[in-house]
PDB file of C-alpha atoms in Angstrom:
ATOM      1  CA  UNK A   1     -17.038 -39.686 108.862  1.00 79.00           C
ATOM      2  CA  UNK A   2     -20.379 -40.530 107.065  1.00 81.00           C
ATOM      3  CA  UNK A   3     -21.503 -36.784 108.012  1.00 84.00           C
ATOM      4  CA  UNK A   4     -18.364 -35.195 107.168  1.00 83.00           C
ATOM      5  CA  UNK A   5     -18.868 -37.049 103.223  1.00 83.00           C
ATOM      6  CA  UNK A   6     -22.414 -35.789 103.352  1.00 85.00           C
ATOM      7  CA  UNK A   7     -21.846 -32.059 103.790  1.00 84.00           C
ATOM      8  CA  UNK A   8     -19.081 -32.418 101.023  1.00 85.00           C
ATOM      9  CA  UNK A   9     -21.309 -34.169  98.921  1.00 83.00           C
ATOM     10  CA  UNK A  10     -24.415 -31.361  99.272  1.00 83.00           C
ATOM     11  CA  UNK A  11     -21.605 -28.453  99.318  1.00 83.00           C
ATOM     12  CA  UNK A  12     -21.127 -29.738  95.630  1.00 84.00           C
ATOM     13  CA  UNK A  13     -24.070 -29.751  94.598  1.00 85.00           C
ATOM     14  CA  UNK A  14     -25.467 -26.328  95.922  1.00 82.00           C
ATOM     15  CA  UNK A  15     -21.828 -25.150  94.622  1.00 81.00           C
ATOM     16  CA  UNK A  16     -22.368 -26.380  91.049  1.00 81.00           C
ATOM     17  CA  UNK A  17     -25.241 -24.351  90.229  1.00 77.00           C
ATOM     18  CA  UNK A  18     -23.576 -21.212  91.112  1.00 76.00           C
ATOM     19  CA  UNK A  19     -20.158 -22.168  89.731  1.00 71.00           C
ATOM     20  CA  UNK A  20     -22.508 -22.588  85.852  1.00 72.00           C
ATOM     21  CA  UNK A  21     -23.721 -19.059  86.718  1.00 66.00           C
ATOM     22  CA  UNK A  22     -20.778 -17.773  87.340  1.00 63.00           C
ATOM     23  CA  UNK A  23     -19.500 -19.067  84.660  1.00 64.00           C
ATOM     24  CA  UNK A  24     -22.268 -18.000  81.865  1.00 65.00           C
ATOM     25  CA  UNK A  25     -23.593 -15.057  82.966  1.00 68.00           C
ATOM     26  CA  UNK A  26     -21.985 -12.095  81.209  1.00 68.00           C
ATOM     27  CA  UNK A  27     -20.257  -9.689  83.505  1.00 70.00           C
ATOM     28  CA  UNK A  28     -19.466  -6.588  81.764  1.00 73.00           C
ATOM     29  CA  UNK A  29     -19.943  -4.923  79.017  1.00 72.00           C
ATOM     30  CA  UNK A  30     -17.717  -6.851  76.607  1.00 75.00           C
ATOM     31  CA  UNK A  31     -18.868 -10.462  77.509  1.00 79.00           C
ATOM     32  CA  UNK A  32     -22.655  -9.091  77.096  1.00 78.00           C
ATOM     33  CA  UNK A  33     -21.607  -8.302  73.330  1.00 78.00           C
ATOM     34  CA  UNK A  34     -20.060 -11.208  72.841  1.00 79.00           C
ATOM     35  CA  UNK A  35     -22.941 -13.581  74.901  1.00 80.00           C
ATOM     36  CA  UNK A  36     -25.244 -11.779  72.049  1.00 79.00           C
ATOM     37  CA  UNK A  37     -23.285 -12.216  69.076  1.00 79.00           C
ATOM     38  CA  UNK A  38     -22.737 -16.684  69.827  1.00 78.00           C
ATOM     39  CA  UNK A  39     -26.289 -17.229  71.431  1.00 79.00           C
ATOM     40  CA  UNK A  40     -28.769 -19.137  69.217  1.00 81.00           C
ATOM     41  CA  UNK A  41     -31.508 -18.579  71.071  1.00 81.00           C
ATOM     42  CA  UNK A  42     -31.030 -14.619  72.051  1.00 79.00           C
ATOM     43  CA  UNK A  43     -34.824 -14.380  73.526  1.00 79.00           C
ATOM     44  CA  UNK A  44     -33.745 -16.531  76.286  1.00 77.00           C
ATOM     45  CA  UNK A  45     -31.160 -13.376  77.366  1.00 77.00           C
ATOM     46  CA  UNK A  46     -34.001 -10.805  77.864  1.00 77.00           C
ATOM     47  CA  UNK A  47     -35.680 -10.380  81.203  1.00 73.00           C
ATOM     48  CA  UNK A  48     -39.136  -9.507  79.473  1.00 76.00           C
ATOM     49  CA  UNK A  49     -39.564 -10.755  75.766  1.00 76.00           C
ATOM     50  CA  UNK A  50     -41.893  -7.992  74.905  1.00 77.00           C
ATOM     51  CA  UNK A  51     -38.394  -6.057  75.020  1.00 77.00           C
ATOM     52  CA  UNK A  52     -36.593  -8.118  72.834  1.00 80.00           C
ATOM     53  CA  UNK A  53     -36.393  -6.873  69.009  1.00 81.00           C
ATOM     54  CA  UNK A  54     -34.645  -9.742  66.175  1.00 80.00           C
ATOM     55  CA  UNK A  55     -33.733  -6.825  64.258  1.00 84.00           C
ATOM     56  CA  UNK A  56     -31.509  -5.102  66.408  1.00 80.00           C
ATOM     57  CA  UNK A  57     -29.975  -8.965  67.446  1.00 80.00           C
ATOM     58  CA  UNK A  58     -29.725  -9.528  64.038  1.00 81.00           C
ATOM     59  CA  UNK A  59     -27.281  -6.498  63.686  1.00 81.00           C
ATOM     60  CA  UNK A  60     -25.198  -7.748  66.885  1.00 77.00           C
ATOM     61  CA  UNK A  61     -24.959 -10.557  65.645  1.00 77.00           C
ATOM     62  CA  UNK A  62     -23.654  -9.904  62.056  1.00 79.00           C
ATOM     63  CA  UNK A  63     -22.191  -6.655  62.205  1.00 77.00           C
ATOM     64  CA  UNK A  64     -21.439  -5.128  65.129  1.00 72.00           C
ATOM     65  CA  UNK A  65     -17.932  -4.494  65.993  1.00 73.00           C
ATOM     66  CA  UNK A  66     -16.044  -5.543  69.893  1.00 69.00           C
ATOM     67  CA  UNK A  67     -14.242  -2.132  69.063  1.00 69.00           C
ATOM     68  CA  UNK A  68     -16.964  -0.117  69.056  1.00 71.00           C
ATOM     69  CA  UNK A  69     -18.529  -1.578  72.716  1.00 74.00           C
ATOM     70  CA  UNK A  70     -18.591   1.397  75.249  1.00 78.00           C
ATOM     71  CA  UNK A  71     -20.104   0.904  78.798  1.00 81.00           C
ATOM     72  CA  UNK A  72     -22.139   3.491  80.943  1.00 86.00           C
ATOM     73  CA  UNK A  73     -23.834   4.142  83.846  1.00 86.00           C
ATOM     74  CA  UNK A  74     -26.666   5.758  84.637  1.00 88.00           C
ATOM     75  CA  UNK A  75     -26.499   7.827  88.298  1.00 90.00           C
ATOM     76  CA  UNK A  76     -29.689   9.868  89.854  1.00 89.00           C
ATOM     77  CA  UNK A  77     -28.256  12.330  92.213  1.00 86.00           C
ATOM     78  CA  UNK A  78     -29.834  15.483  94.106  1.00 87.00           C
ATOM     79  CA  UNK A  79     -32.426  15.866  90.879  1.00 87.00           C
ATOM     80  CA  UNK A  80     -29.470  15.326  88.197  1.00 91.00           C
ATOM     81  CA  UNK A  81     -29.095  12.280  86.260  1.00 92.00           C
ATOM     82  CA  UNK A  82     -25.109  12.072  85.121  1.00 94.00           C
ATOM     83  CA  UNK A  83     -24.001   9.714  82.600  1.00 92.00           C
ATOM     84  CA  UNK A  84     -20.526   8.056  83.294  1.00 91.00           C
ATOM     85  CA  UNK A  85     -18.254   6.215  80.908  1.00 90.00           C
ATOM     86  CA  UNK A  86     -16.616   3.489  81.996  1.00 85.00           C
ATOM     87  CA  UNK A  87     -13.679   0.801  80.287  1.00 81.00           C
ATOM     88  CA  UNK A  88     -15.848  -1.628  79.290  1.00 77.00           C
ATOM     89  CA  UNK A  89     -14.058  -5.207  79.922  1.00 71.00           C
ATOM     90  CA  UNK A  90     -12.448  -4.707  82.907  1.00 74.00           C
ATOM     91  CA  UNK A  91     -12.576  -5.642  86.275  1.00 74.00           C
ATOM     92  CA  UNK A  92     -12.007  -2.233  87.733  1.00 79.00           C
ATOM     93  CA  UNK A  93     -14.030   0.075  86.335  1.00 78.00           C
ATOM     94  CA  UNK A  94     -12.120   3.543  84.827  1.00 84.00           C
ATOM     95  CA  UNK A  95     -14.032   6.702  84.783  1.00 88.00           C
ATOM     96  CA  UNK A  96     -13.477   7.696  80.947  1.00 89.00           C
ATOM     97  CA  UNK A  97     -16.020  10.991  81.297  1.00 90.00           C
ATOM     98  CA  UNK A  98     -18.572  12.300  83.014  1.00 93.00           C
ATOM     99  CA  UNK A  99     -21.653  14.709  82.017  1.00 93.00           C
ATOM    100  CA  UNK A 100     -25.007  15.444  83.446  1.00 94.00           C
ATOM    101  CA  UNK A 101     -27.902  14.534  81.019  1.00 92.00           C
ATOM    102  CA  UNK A 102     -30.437  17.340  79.620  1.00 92.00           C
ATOM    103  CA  UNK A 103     -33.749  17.379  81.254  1.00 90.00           C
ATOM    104  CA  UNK A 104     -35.331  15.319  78.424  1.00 90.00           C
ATOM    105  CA  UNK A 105     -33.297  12.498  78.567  1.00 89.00           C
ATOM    106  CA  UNK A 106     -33.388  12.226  82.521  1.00 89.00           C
ATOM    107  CA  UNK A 107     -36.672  11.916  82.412  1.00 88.00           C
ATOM    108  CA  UNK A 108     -36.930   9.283  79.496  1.00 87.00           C
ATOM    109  CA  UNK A 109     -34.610   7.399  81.376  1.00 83.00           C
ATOM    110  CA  UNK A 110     -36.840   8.191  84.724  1.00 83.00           C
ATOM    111  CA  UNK A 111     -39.964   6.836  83.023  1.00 84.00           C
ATOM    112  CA  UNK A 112     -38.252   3.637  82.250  1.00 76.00           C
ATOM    113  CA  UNK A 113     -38.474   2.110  85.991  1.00 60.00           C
TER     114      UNK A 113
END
């Protein structure tokens, strides 16, 4: 019984972590927008701080509309790069459009990895 109450007990505590991530990571396009716009410390978002810029928070935060949010993916395919729109907010994602980027945009977007 006593071992039965112990992997309960450590099955909540590994699961709590994970539940809070769950929970406040933003999953989408919409909640990413929205994580932005309430967060009073936005640094603490960005992966590498060198990348963050207050300015362009600053304009999330204040004016940015939810209606204008639109969500896109980036595919590298046989020497193409295609750019696909996607409903943002959702949690299938709907092809809006598709359409194969120029040559200088594939590679600005190639040079960013």
């Amino acid at each position: 019984m006593k071992k039965v109450v112990a992997v309960i007990a450590v099955l909540i505590i590994v699961s709590i972590p994970i539940f809070e991530w769950l929970l406040t990571n933003p999953s989408n396009s919409l909640e990413l927008m929205q994580t932005l716009r309430n967060s009073e410390n936005p640094e603490s978002l960005f992966m590498d701080e060198k990348n963050f810029d207050a300015e362009i928070v600053e304009y999330i935060q204040e004016e940015f509309s939810p209606n204008t949010v639109q969500q896109f993916t980036i595919l590298e395919f046989d020497e193409k790069s295609f750019l696909i729109q996607t409903t943002p907010g959702t949690t299938k994602l709907d092809i809006i459009n598709i359409e194969e980027l120029p040559e200088e945009m594939r590679n600005y977007f190639l040079s960013q990895e």
